[in-house]
Amino acid sequence: MAEALEIRDLCVAVAGKEILRKFSLTIRPGEVHALMGPNGSGKSTLAYTLMGHPGYKVTCGEVWYKGQNILNLPPDERSQMGIFLAFQYPVSIPGVSVANFLRTALNARRRARGEGDGNGQTSKPKSISIPEFRKLMREKMKLLQIDESFAGRYVNEGFSGGEKKRVEILQMAMLQPEMAILDETDSGLDIDALRQVSEGINRLMGPHMGVLLITHYQRLLDYIKPHFVHVLLSGRVVESGGPDFAKELEVRGYDWIRAKYGEPLKDEE
Ligand code: ADP
Ligand code: MG
């Protein structure tokens, strides 16, 4: 059943430094939330913490999803619950083709959920058959306008920034998450790649999926319309607004928010 992701008073320390301080946010199915904020404000820290990266130490708070505090669960179980993270910096996996990578991910999901075993009586869930997998992958590649030759290439090896992001979106299409966290999906993309990636994301969104769209820049939000826009500063959400708030941020930058909340001004933006 589709349910909300509830982040309550989350505190996270990285390398002994407190980054998130009582961060709270609730994302309901069908809602798109944009999380913006200056570089170094802790956006990726939030994304990694939600997926259970061991380097990010939770010192207070809870994250509830489908009746559980997911902070107690290992990353694979969070993924099996339907949470998906597209990384800011996708890694290469030399020697593993995109098709194999996707099939492995899909089978892990089926095993964890006990799917694919027909009547539910047999003890072992079946892996997805190759023809069935190929059909599904072709269908998703078509939907996202990704060339079929990608299937045989090694994951992210020699991929352009835009290609890496599109393969992440393909992975999302195959896994059909209910809660998608997209960390700076726009970073490093030229305007055409940005449009293609955004169109792909838009095609996957629906009433059953919650989306946390992490972005430093407003331009992604020209293509993907958020319902809510939040600003992260000093480890918590300090300002929130509707879709137009992103435009205001683009014009005014973040310094007025820093001034309002007593943060030292920086000239990085
Ligand atoms: P954002 O994504 O908003 O740019 P990050 O979450 O990446 O911000 O970083 C927040 C802060 O945490 C920064 O000061 C950064 O230097 C620090 N930080 C993040 N990851 C690590 C790490 N692995 N080791 C040390 N410091 C880190
Ligand atoms: Mg980041």
Short mmCIF file of N, CA and C in Angstrom, two decimals, residues 18-195:
data_model
loop_
_atom_site.label_atom_id
_atom_site.label_comp_id
_atom_site.label_asym_id
_atom_site.label_seq_id
_atom_site.Cartn_x
_atom_site.Cartn_y
_atom_site.Cartn_z
N GLU A 18 28.11 17.49 13.03
CA GLU A 18 26.66 17.42 12.90
C GLU A 18 26.20 18.19 11.66
N ILE A 19 25.53 17.49 10.75
CA ILE A 19 25.11 18.11 9.49
C ILE A 19 23.60 18.37 9.48
N LEU A 20 22.81 17.35 9.76
CA LEU A 20 21.36 17.56 9.84
C LEU A 20 20.97 17.76 11.30
N ARG A 21 20.17 18.79 11.54
CA ARG A 21 19.77 19.11 12.92
C ARG A 21 18.26 19.23 12.99
N LYS A 22 17.64 18.18 13.45
CA LYS A 22 16.18 18.16 13.58
C LYS A 22 15.49 18.47 12.25
N PHE A 23 15.88 17.72 11.25
CA PHE A 23 15.29 17.86 9.92
C PHE A 23 13.96 17.10 9.89
N SER A 24 12.90 17.76 9.47
CA SER A 24 11.60 17.11 9.37
C SER A 24 10.97 17.38 8.02
N LEU A 25 10.35 16.34 7.45
CA LEU A 25 9.67 16.47 6.16
C LEU A 25 8.78 15.25 5.96
N THR A 26 7.57 15.46 5.45
CA THR A 26 6.68 14.35 5.13
C THR A 26 6.36 14.38 3.65
N ILE A 27 6.55 13.24 2.98
CA ILE A 27 6.27 13.13 1.54
C ILE A 27 5.18 12.08 1.35
N ARG A 28 4.06 12.51 0.82
CA ARG A 28 2.95 11.58 0.60
C ARG A 28 2.97 11.06 -0.83
N PRO A 29 2.31 9.90 -1.08
CA PRO A 29 2.27 9.37 -2.44
C PRO A 29 1.70 10.41 -3.41
N GLY A 30 2.29 10.52 -4.57
CA GLY A 30 1.81 11.46 -5.58
C GLY A 30 2.37 12.87 -5.42
N GLU A 31 3.08 13.11 -4.33
CA GLU A 31 3.64 14.45 -4.10
C GLU A 31 5.07 14.55 -4.57
N VAL A 32 5.40 15.69 -5.18
CA VAL A 32 6.79 15.95 -5.57
C VAL A 32 7.29 17.11 -4.71
N HIS A 33 8.32 16.81 -3.91
CA HIS A 33 8.92 17.84 -3.06
C HIS A 33 10.31 18.16 -3.57
N ALA A 34 10.57 19.44 -3.81
CA ALA A 34 11.93 19.84 -4.19
C ALA A 34 12.64 20.29 -2.92
N LEU A 35 13.86 19.76 -2.72
CA LEU A 35 14.68 20.21 -1.60
C LEU A 35 15.86 20.97 -2.18
N MET A 36 15.89 22.26 -1.87
CA MET A 36 16.96 23.11 -2.39
C MET A 36 17.81 23.59 -1.23
N GLY A 37 18.90 24.25 -1.55
CA GLY A 37 19.76 24.77 -0.49
C GLY A 37 21.17 24.93 -1.00
N PRO A 38 21.95 25.77 -0.34
CA PRO A 38 23.31 26.02 -0.79
C PRO A 38 24.16 24.74 -0.79
N ASN A 39 25.26 24.76 -1.50
CA ASN A 39 26.20 23.63 -1.47
C ASN A 39 26.66 23.41 -0.04
N GLY A 40 26.76 22.14 0.34
CA GLY A 40 27.26 21.83 1.67
C GLY A 40 26.21 21.95 2.76
N SER A 41 24.95 22.18 2.39
CA SER A 41 23.92 22.35 3.42
C SER A 41 23.43 21.01 3.96
N GLY A 42 23.76 19.91 3.28
CA GLY A 42 23.38 18.60 3.82
C GLY A 42 22.36 17.84 2.98
N LYS A 43 22.16 18.27 1.74
CA LYS A 43 21.15 17.62 0.90
C LYS A 43 21.53 16.16 0.60
N SER A 44 22.77 15.97 0.17
CA SER A 44 23.19 14.58 -0.12
C SER A 44 23.27 13.76 1.16
N THR A 45 23.63 14.42 2.26
CA THR A 45 23.66 13.72 3.55
C THR A 45 22.28 13.13 3.85
N LEU A 46 21.25 13.89 3.59
CA LEU A 46 19.89 13.39 3.80
C LEU A 46 19.62 12.18 2.91
N ALA A 47 19.98 12.30 1.62
CA ALA A 47 19.73 11.21 0.68
C ALA A 47 20.45 9.93 1.12
N TYR A 48 21.73 10.05 1.46
CA TYR A 48 22.50 8.87 1.89
C TYR A 48 21.93 8.28 3.18
N THR A 49 21.52 9.15 4.09
CA THR A 49 20.98 8.66 5.36
C THR A 49 19.68 7.90 5.13
N LEU A 50 18.86 8.40 4.22
CA LEU A 50 17.59 7.71 3.95
C LEU A 50 17.83 6.32 3.38
N MET A 51 18.93 6.16 2.62
CA MET A 51 19.22 4.83 2.06
C MET A 51 20.05 3.96 3.00
N GLY A 52 20.54 4.53 4.10
CA GLY A 52 21.25 3.70 5.09
C GLY A 52 22.75 3.60 4.88
N HIS A 53 23.36 4.60 4.29
CA HIS A 53 24.82 4.60 4.13
C HIS A 53 25.49 4.58 5.51
N PRO A 54 26.43 3.64 5.71
CA PRO A 54 26.98 3.47 7.07
C PRO A 54 27.83 4.66 7.56
N GLY A 55 28.29 5.51 6.65
CA GLY A 55 29.13 6.63 7.06
C GLY A 55 28.33 7.78 7.70
N TYR A 56 27.02 7.68 7.63
CA TYR A 56 26.19 8.78 8.13
C TYR A 56 25.49 8.34 9.42
N LYS A 57 25.93 8.94 10.53
CA LYS A 57 25.45 8.47 11.85
C LYS A 57 24.23 9.26 12.29
N VAL A 58 23.16 8.52 12.51
CA VAL A 58 21.93 9.16 13.00
C VAL A 58 22.04 9.33 14.51
N THR A 59 21.94 10.56 14.97
CA THR A 59 22.08 10.81 16.41
C THR A 59 20.74 11.14 17.07
N CYS A 60 19.74 11.51 16.29
CA CYS A 60 18.39 11.61 16.85
C CYS A 60 17.36 11.56 15.73
N GLY A 61 16.13 11.31 16.10
CA GLY A 61 15.03 11.34 15.14
C GLY A 61 14.66 9.99 14.58
N GLU A 62 13.63 9.98 13.76
CA GLU A 62 13.10 8.76 13.17
C GLU A 62 12.68 9.01 11.73
N VAL A 63 12.66 7.93 10.94
CA VAL A 63 12.11 8.01 9.58
C VAL A 63 11.11 6.87 9.42
N TRP A 64 9.85 7.22 9.30
CA TRP A 64 8.80 6.21 9.23
C TRP A 64 8.33 6.00 7.80
N TYR A 65 8.17 4.71 7.44
CA TYR A 65 7.65 4.36 6.14
C TYR A 65 6.95 3.01 6.26
N LYS A 66 5.75 2.93 5.79
CA LYS A 66 4.98 1.69 5.84
C LYS A 66 5.00 1.03 7.22
N GLY A 67 4.78 1.84 8.23
CA GLY A 67 4.64 1.30 9.57
C GLY A 67 5.93 0.92 10.28
N GLN A 68 7.09 1.29 9.71
CA GLN A 68 8.35 0.96 10.36
C GLN A 68 9.27 2.16 10.43
N ASN A 69 10.08 2.20 11.48
CA ASN A 69 11.16 3.18 11.51
C ASN A 69 12.30 2.59 10.68
N ILE A 70 12.45 3.07 9.47
CA ILE A 70 13.38 2.40 8.53
C ILE A 70 14.84 2.57 8.92
N LEU A 71 15.12 3.47 9.86
CA LEU A 71 16.51 3.66 10.27
C LEU A 71 17.11 2.39 10.88
N ASN A 72 16.23 1.48 11.29
CA ASN A 72 16.71 0.20 11.84
C ASN A 72 16.97 -0.84 10.76
N LEU A 73 16.67 -0.52 9.51
CA LEU A 73 16.78 -1.52 8.45
C LEU A 73 18.02 -1.31 7.59
N PRO A 74 18.62 -2.40 7.11
CA PRO A 74 19.76 -2.27 6.19
C PRO A 74 19.29 -1.72 4.83
N PRO A 75 20.23 -1.16 4.05
CA PRO A 75 19.86 -0.53 2.78
C PRO A 75 19.04 -1.41 1.84
N ASP A 76 19.38 -2.70 1.74
CA ASP A 76 18.65 -3.54 0.78
C ASP A 76 17.19 -3.69 1.18
N GLU A 77 16.93 -3.74 2.47
CA GLU A 77 15.52 -3.85 2.89
C GLU A 77 14.75 -2.57 2.61
N ARG A 78 15.44 -1.45 2.73
CA ARG A 78 14.78 -0.17 2.41
C ARG A 78 14.43 -0.15 0.92
N SER A 79 15.36 -0.63 0.12
CA SER A 79 15.12 -0.69 -1.32
C SER A 79 13.95 -1.62 -1.63
N GLN A 80 13.92 -2.75 -0.96
CA GLN A 80 12.82 -3.70 -1.19
C GLN A 80 11.46 -3.15 -0.75
N MET A 81 11.49 -2.21 0.17
CA MET A 81 10.23 -1.56 0.58
C MET A 81 9.74 -0.58 -0.47
N GLY A 82 10.57 -0.31 -1.48
CA GLY A 82 10.13 0.58 -2.55
C GLY A 82 10.78 1.95 -2.54
N ILE A 83 11.86 2.09 -1.75
CA ILE A 83 12.56 3.38 -1.74
C ILE A 83 13.74 3.29 -2.72
N PHE A 84 13.90 4.32 -3.51
CA PHE A 84 14.95 4.30 -4.54
C PHE A 84 15.76 5.60 -4.47
N LEU A 85 17.07 5.47 -4.57
CA LEU A 85 17.92 6.66 -4.60
C LEU A 85 18.71 6.71 -5.89
N ALA A 86 18.57 7.82 -6.62
CA ALA A 86 19.44 8.07 -7.77
C ALA A 86 20.56 8.98 -7.28
N PHE A 87 21.79 8.49 -7.40
CA PHE A 87 22.94 9.17 -6.82
C PHE A 87 23.34 10.44 -7.57
N GLN A 88 23.92 11.37 -6.80
CA GLN A 88 24.49 12.56 -7.43
C GLN A 88 25.68 12.16 -8.32
N TYR A 89 26.48 11.21 -7.84
CA TYR A 89 27.65 10.76 -8.60
C TYR A 89 27.57 9.26 -8.83
N PRO A 90 26.89 8.82 -9.91
CA PRO A 90 26.76 7.38 -10.16
C PRO A 90 28.13 6.74 -10.39
N VAL A 91 28.33 5.53 -9.84
CA VAL A 91 29.62 4.85 -9.99
C VAL A 91 29.63 3.94 -11.22
N SER A 92 30.83 3.67 -11.74
CA SER A 92 30.95 2.73 -12.86
C SER A 92 31.11 1.32 -12.30
N ILE A 93 30.63 0.35 -13.07
CA ILE A 93 30.84 -1.05 -12.69
C ILE A 93 31.42 -1.78 -13.90
N PRO A 94 32.76 -1.70 -14.04
CA PRO A 94 33.39 -2.32 -15.21
C PRO A 94 33.09 -3.82 -15.26
N GLY A 95 32.82 -4.31 -16.44
CA GLY A 95 32.59 -5.75 -16.61
C GLY A 95 31.16 -6.18 -16.38
N VAL A 96 30.31 -5.28 -15.90
CA VAL A 96 28.90 -5.63 -15.70
C VAL A 96 28.05 -4.81 -16.67
N SER A 97 27.30 -5.51 -17.51
CA SER A 97 26.49 -4.79 -18.49
C SER A 97 25.27 -4.18 -17.81
N VAL A 98 24.75 -3.17 -18.45
CA VAL A 98 23.54 -2.51 -17.94
C VAL A 98 22.42 -3.53 -17.77
N ALA A 99 22.27 -4.43 -18.78
CA ALA A 99 21.20 -5.43 -18.71
C ALA A 99 21.39 -6.36 -17.51
N ASN A 100 22.61 -6.83 -17.30
CA ASN A 100 22.86 -7.74 -16.17
C ASN A 100 22.64 -7.05 -14.83
N PHE A 101 23.09 -5.82 -14.78
CA PHE A 101 22.93 -5.04 -13.56
C PHE A 101 21.44 -4.89 -13.22
N LEU A 102 20.66 -4.56 -14.22
CA LEU A 102 19.22 -4.34 -13.99
C LEU A 102 18.52 -5.64 -13.62
N ARG A 103 18.94 -6.74 -14.27
CA ARG A 103 18.30 -8.02 -14.00
C ARG A 103 18.61 -8.48 -12.58
N THR A 104 19.86 -8.25 -12.15
CA THR A 104 20.24 -8.61 -10.78
C THR A 104 19.42 -7.83 -9.77
N ALA A 105 19.27 -6.53 -10.05
CA ALA A 105 18.51 -5.68 -9.12
C ALA A 105 17.04 -6.12 -9.04
N LEU A 106 16.51 -6.43 -10.21
CA LEU A 106 15.11 -6.84 -10.28
C LEU A 106 14.89 -8.18 -9.57
N ASN A 107 15.82 -9.11 -9.75
CA ASN A 107 15.69 -10.42 -9.11
C ASN A 107 15.84 -10.34 -7.60
N ALA A 108 16.73 -9.46 -7.16
CA ALA A 108 16.89 -9.28 -5.70
C ALA A 108 15.58 -8.78 -5.11
N ARG A 109 14.94 -7.88 -5.83
CA ARG A 109 13.66 -7.35 -5.38
C ARG A 109 12.61 -8.46 -5.32
N ARG A 110 12.56 -9.29 -6.36
CA ARG A 110 11.56 -10.37 -6.39
C ARG A 110 11.79 -11.39 -5.29
N ARG A 111 13.06 -11.73 -5.08
CA ARG A 111 13.37 -12.69 -4.00
C ARG A 111 12.92 -12.15 -2.66
N ALA A 112 13.27 -10.88 -2.41
CA ALA A 112 12.94 -10.28 -1.11
C ALA A 112 11.43 -10.22 -0.89
N ARG A 113 10.71 -10.01 -1.95
CA ARG A 113 9.25 -9.90 -1.82
C ARG A 113 8.54 -11.23 -2.01
N GLY A 114 9.32 -12.28 -2.33
CA GLY A 114 8.71 -13.58 -2.55
C GLY A 114 7.84 -13.60 -3.78
N GLU A 115 8.20 -12.77 -4.76
CA GLU A 115 7.40 -12.70 -5.98
C GLU A 115 7.88 -13.74 -6.99
N GLY A 116 7.05 -13.96 -7.98
CA GLY A 116 7.47 -14.77 -9.12
C GLY A 116 7.40 -16.25 -8.88
N ASP A 117 6.79 -16.69 -7.76
CA ASP A 117 6.74 -18.12 -7.51
C ASP A 117 5.35 -18.72 -7.82
N GLY A 118 4.64 -18.04 -8.67
CA GLY A 118 3.37 -18.58 -9.14
C GLY A 118 2.30 -18.62 -8.08
N ASN A 119 2.12 -19.76 -7.42
CA ASN A 119 1.00 -19.91 -6.49
C ASN A 119 1.35 -19.56 -5.04
N GLY A 120 2.59 -19.18 -4.80
CA GLY A 120 2.96 -18.83 -3.44
C GLY A 120 3.18 -20.05 -2.54
N GLN A 121 3.06 -21.25 -3.12
CA GLN A 121 3.21 -22.48 -2.32
C GLN A 121 4.67 -22.96 -2.32
N THR A 122 5.32 -22.80 -3.47
CA THR A 122 6.70 -23.26 -3.56
C THR A 122 7.59 -22.33 -2.74
N SER A 123 8.70 -22.88 -2.27
CA SER A 123 9.51 -22.12 -1.34
C SER A 123 10.40 -21.08 -2.03
N LYS A 124 10.79 -21.37 -3.28
CA LYS A 124 11.75 -20.46 -3.92
C LYS A 124 11.11 -19.57 -4.98
N PRO A 125 11.18 -18.24 -4.80
CA PRO A 125 10.68 -17.38 -5.86
C PRO A 125 11.55 -17.53 -7.10
N LYS A 126 10.94 -17.52 -8.26
CA LYS A 126 11.69 -17.67 -9.50
C LYS A 126 12.30 -16.35 -9.94
N SER A 127 13.46 -16.45 -10.60
CA SER A 127 14.03 -15.27 -11.22
C SER A 127 13.19 -14.93 -12.43
N ILE A 128 13.27 -13.69 -12.84
CA ILE A 128 12.54 -13.28 -14.04
C ILE A 128 13.18 -13.99 -15.23
N SER A 129 12.36 -14.51 -16.16
CA SER A 129 12.94 -15.21 -17.32
C SER A 129 13.61 -14.18 -18.23
N ILE A 130 14.58 -14.67 -19.01
CA ILE A 130 15.31 -13.74 -19.89
C ILE A 130 14.37 -13.05 -20.88
N PRO A 131 13.48 -13.82 -21.56
CA PRO A 131 12.58 -13.12 -22.50
C PRO A 131 11.68 -12.09 -21.81
N GLU A 132 11.19 -12.45 -20.64
CA GLU A 132 10.32 -11.55 -19.90
C GLU A 132 11.09 -10.28 -19.50
N PHE A 133 12.34 -10.50 -19.05
CA PHE A 133 13.18 -9.37 -18.66
C PHE A 133 13.46 -8.47 -19.86
N ARG A 134 13.83 -9.09 -20.98
CA ARG A 134 14.16 -8.30 -22.17
C ARG A 134 12.97 -7.46 -22.64
N LYS A 135 11.80 -8.06 -22.56
CA LYS A 135 10.59 -7.37 -22.98
C LYS A 135 10.36 -6.13 -22.09
N LEU A 136 10.50 -6.35 -20.80
CA LEU A 136 10.30 -5.26 -19.84
C LEU A 136 11.34 -4.15 -20.06
N MET A 137 12.60 -4.57 -20.25
CA MET A 137 13.67 -3.58 -20.42
C MET A 137 13.46 -2.78 -21.71
N ARG A 138 13.09 -3.47 -22.79
CA ARG A 138 12.84 -2.78 -24.06
C ARG A 138 11.72 -1.76 -23.93
N GLU A 139 10.68 -2.20 -23.23
CA GLU A 139 9.52 -1.34 -23.02
C GLU A 139 9.92 -0.06 -22.27
N LYS A 140 10.73 -0.22 -21.23
CA LYS A 140 11.15 0.94 -20.42
C LYS A 140 12.13 1.81 -21.20
N MET A 141 13.01 1.17 -21.98
CA MET A 141 13.96 1.94 -22.77
C MET A 141 13.23 2.79 -23.80
N LYS A 142 12.18 2.21 -24.35
CA LYS A 142 11.39 2.94 -25.33
C LYS A 142 10.71 4.13 -24.67
N LEU A 143 10.14 3.87 -23.52
CA LEU A 143 9.45 4.92 -22.76
C LEU A 143 10.39 6.08 -22.46
N LEU A 144 11.64 5.75 -22.15
CA LEU A 144 12.60 6.78 -21.76
C LEU A 144 13.48 7.23 -22.93
N GLN A 145 13.18 6.72 -24.11
CA GLN A 145 13.93 7.05 -25.32
C GLN A 145 15.44 6.80 -25.17
N ILE A 146 15.74 5.63 -24.62
CA ILE A 146 17.14 5.22 -24.46
C ILE A 146 17.44 4.19 -25.54
N ASP A 147 18.56 4.37 -26.23
CA ASP A 147 18.91 3.46 -27.30
C ASP A 147 19.17 2.06 -26.76
N GLU A 148 18.69 1.04 -27.49
CA GLU A 148 18.82 -0.34 -27.00
C GLU A 148 20.26 -0.81 -26.86
N SER A 149 21.18 -0.13 -27.57
CA SER A 149 22.59 -0.53 -27.47
C SER A 149 23.14 -0.34 -26.05
N PHE A 150 22.47 0.45 -25.25
CA PHE A 150 22.92 0.68 -23.87
C PHE A 150 22.92 -0.61 -23.06
N ALA A 151 22.01 -1.49 -23.38
CA ALA A 151 21.84 -2.72 -22.59
C ALA A 151 23.13 -3.52 -22.51
N GLY A 152 23.91 -3.50 -23.59
CA GLY A 152 25.12 -4.31 -23.63
C GLY A 152 26.37 -3.60 -23.13
N ARG A 153 26.25 -2.33 -22.84
CA ARG A 153 27.44 -1.60 -22.38
C ARG A 153 27.65 -1.77 -20.88
N TYR A 154 28.92 -1.65 -20.45
CA TYR A 154 29.21 -1.78 -19.02
C TYR A 154 28.68 -0.56 -18.28
N VAL A 155 28.15 -0.79 -17.10
CA VAL A 155 27.48 0.27 -16.33
C VAL A 155 28.39 1.49 -16.14
N ASN A 156 27.96 2.57 -16.74
CA ASN A 156 28.60 3.88 -16.60
C ASN A 156 30.02 4.00 -17.14
N GLU A 157 30.57 2.94 -17.74
CA GLU A 157 31.93 3.01 -18.28
C GLU A 157 31.92 3.86 -19.54
N GLY A 158 32.59 5.00 -19.45
CA GLY A 158 32.67 5.89 -20.60
C GLY A 158 31.36 6.58 -20.93
N PHE A 159 30.41 6.55 -20.00
CA PHE A 159 29.14 7.23 -20.23
C PHE A 159 29.31 8.73 -20.00
N SER A 160 28.59 9.52 -20.77
CA SER A 160 28.56 10.96 -20.51
C SER A 160 27.70 11.19 -19.26
N GLY A 161 27.78 12.41 -18.74
CA GLY A 161 26.97 12.74 -17.56
C GLY A 161 25.50 12.46 -17.80
N GLY A 162 25.03 12.85 -18.98
CA GLY A 162 23.61 12.65 -19.30
C GLY A 162 23.26 11.18 -19.41
N GLU A 163 24.17 10.39 -20.00
CA GLU A 163 23.91 8.94 -20.14
C GLU A 163 23.84 8.25 -18.78
N LYS A 164 24.73 8.63 -17.88
CA LYS A 164 24.70 8.05 -16.53
C LYS A 164 23.36 8.31 -15.85
N LYS A 165 22.90 9.54 -15.97
CA LYS A 165 21.65 9.89 -15.31
C LYS A 165 20.48 9.15 -15.95
N ARG A 166 20.55 8.94 -17.26
CA ARG A 166 19.46 8.23 -17.92
C ARG A 166 19.43 6.77 -17.54
N VAL A 167 20.60 6.18 -17.31
CA VAL A 167 20.62 4.80 -16.86
C VAL A 167 20.06 4.69 -15.44
N GLU A 168 20.31 5.71 -14.63
CA GLU A 168 19.71 5.72 -13.28
C GLU A 168 18.19 5.76 -13.37
N ILE A 169 17.72 6.56 -14.31
CA ILE A 169 16.26 6.68 -14.48
C ILE A 169 15.69 5.37 -15.04
N LEU A 170 16.48 4.71 -15.90
CA LEU A 170 16.06 3.40 -16.41
C LEU A 170 15.94 2.40 -15.26
N GLN A 171 16.91 2.44 -14.37
CA GLN A 171 16.87 1.56 -13.19
C GLN A 171 15.61 1.85 -12.37
N MET A 172 15.31 3.11 -12.24
CA MET A 172 14.09 3.49 -11.51
C MET A 172 12.84 2.95 -12.22
N ALA A 173 12.85 3.04 -13.54
CA ALA A 173 11.70 2.56 -14.32
C ALA A 173 11.50 1.05 -14.13
N MET A 174 12.63 0.32 -14.05
CA MET A 174 12.55 -1.13 -13.91
C MET A 174 12.07 -1.52 -12.51
N LEU A 175 12.54 -0.80 -11.51
CA LEU A 175 12.22 -1.17 -10.12
C LEU A 175 10.88 -0.60 -9.66
N GLN A 176 10.39 0.40 -10.36
CA GLN A 176 9.09 1.01 -10.02
C GLN A 176 8.94 1.32 -8.53
N PRO A 177 9.81 2.19 -8.03
CA PRO A 177 9.74 2.52 -6.60
C PRO A 177 8.50 3.31 -6.25
N GLU A 178 8.18 3.32 -4.98
CA GLU A 178 7.05 4.14 -4.52
C GLU A 178 7.54 5.44 -3.89
N MET A 179 8.86 5.46 -3.58
CA MET A 179 9.45 6.67 -3.04
C MET A 179 10.79 6.87 -3.72
N ALA A 180 10.87 7.88 -4.56
CA ALA A 180 12.10 8.09 -5.32
C ALA A 180 12.82 9.32 -4.80
N ILE A 181 14.11 9.15 -4.52
CA ILE A 181 14.95 10.26 -4.06
C ILE A 181 15.95 10.53 -5.17
N LEU A 182 15.89 11.70 -5.75
CA LEU A 182 16.76 12.01 -6.90
C LEU A 182 17.71 13.12 -6.48
N ASP A 183 18.99 12.76 -6.32
CA ASP A 183 19.97 13.72 -5.81
C ASP A 183 20.69 14.41 -6.97
N GLU A 184 20.39 15.67 -7.19
CA GLU A 184 21.05 16.49 -8.21
C GLU A 184 21.08 15.79 -9.56
N THR A 185 19.93 15.29 -9.96
CA THR A 185 19.82 14.61 -11.24
C THR A 185 20.17 15.56 -12.39
N ASP A 186 20.14 16.84 -12.12
CA ASP A 186 20.44 17.83 -13.16
C ASP A 186 21.91 18.18 -13.25
N SER A 187 22.72 17.73 -12.26
CA SER A 187 24.11 18.20 -12.25
C SER A 187 24.90 17.63 -13.41
N GLY A 188 25.65 18.48 -14.06
CA GLY A 188 26.51 18.05 -15.16
C GLY A 188 25.79 17.81 -16.47
N LEU A 189 24.51 18.16 -16.56
CA LEU A 189 23.78 17.92 -17.81
C LEU A 189 23.69 19.19 -18.64
N ASP A 190 23.87 19.04 -19.94
CA ASP A 190 23.60 20.19 -20.80
C ASP A 190 22.09 20.28 -20.99
N ILE A 191 21.65 21.29 -21.67
CA ILE A 191 20.22 21.59 -21.68
C ILE A 191 19.39 20.50 -22.36
N ASP A 192 19.95 19.86 -23.42
CA ASP A 192 19.22 18.79 -24.10
C ASP A 192 19.11 17.55 -23.21
N ALA A 193 20.23 17.21 -22.57
CA ALA A 193 20.23 16.05 -21.67
C ALA A 193 19.28 16.29 -20.50
N LEU A 194 19.28 17.51 -20.01
CA LEU A 194 18.40 17.86 -18.89
C LEU A 194 16.93 17.65 -19.28
N ARG A 195 16.61 18.08 -20.49
CA ARG A 195 15.23 17.93 -20.95
C ARG A 195 14.86 16.45 -21.10
#
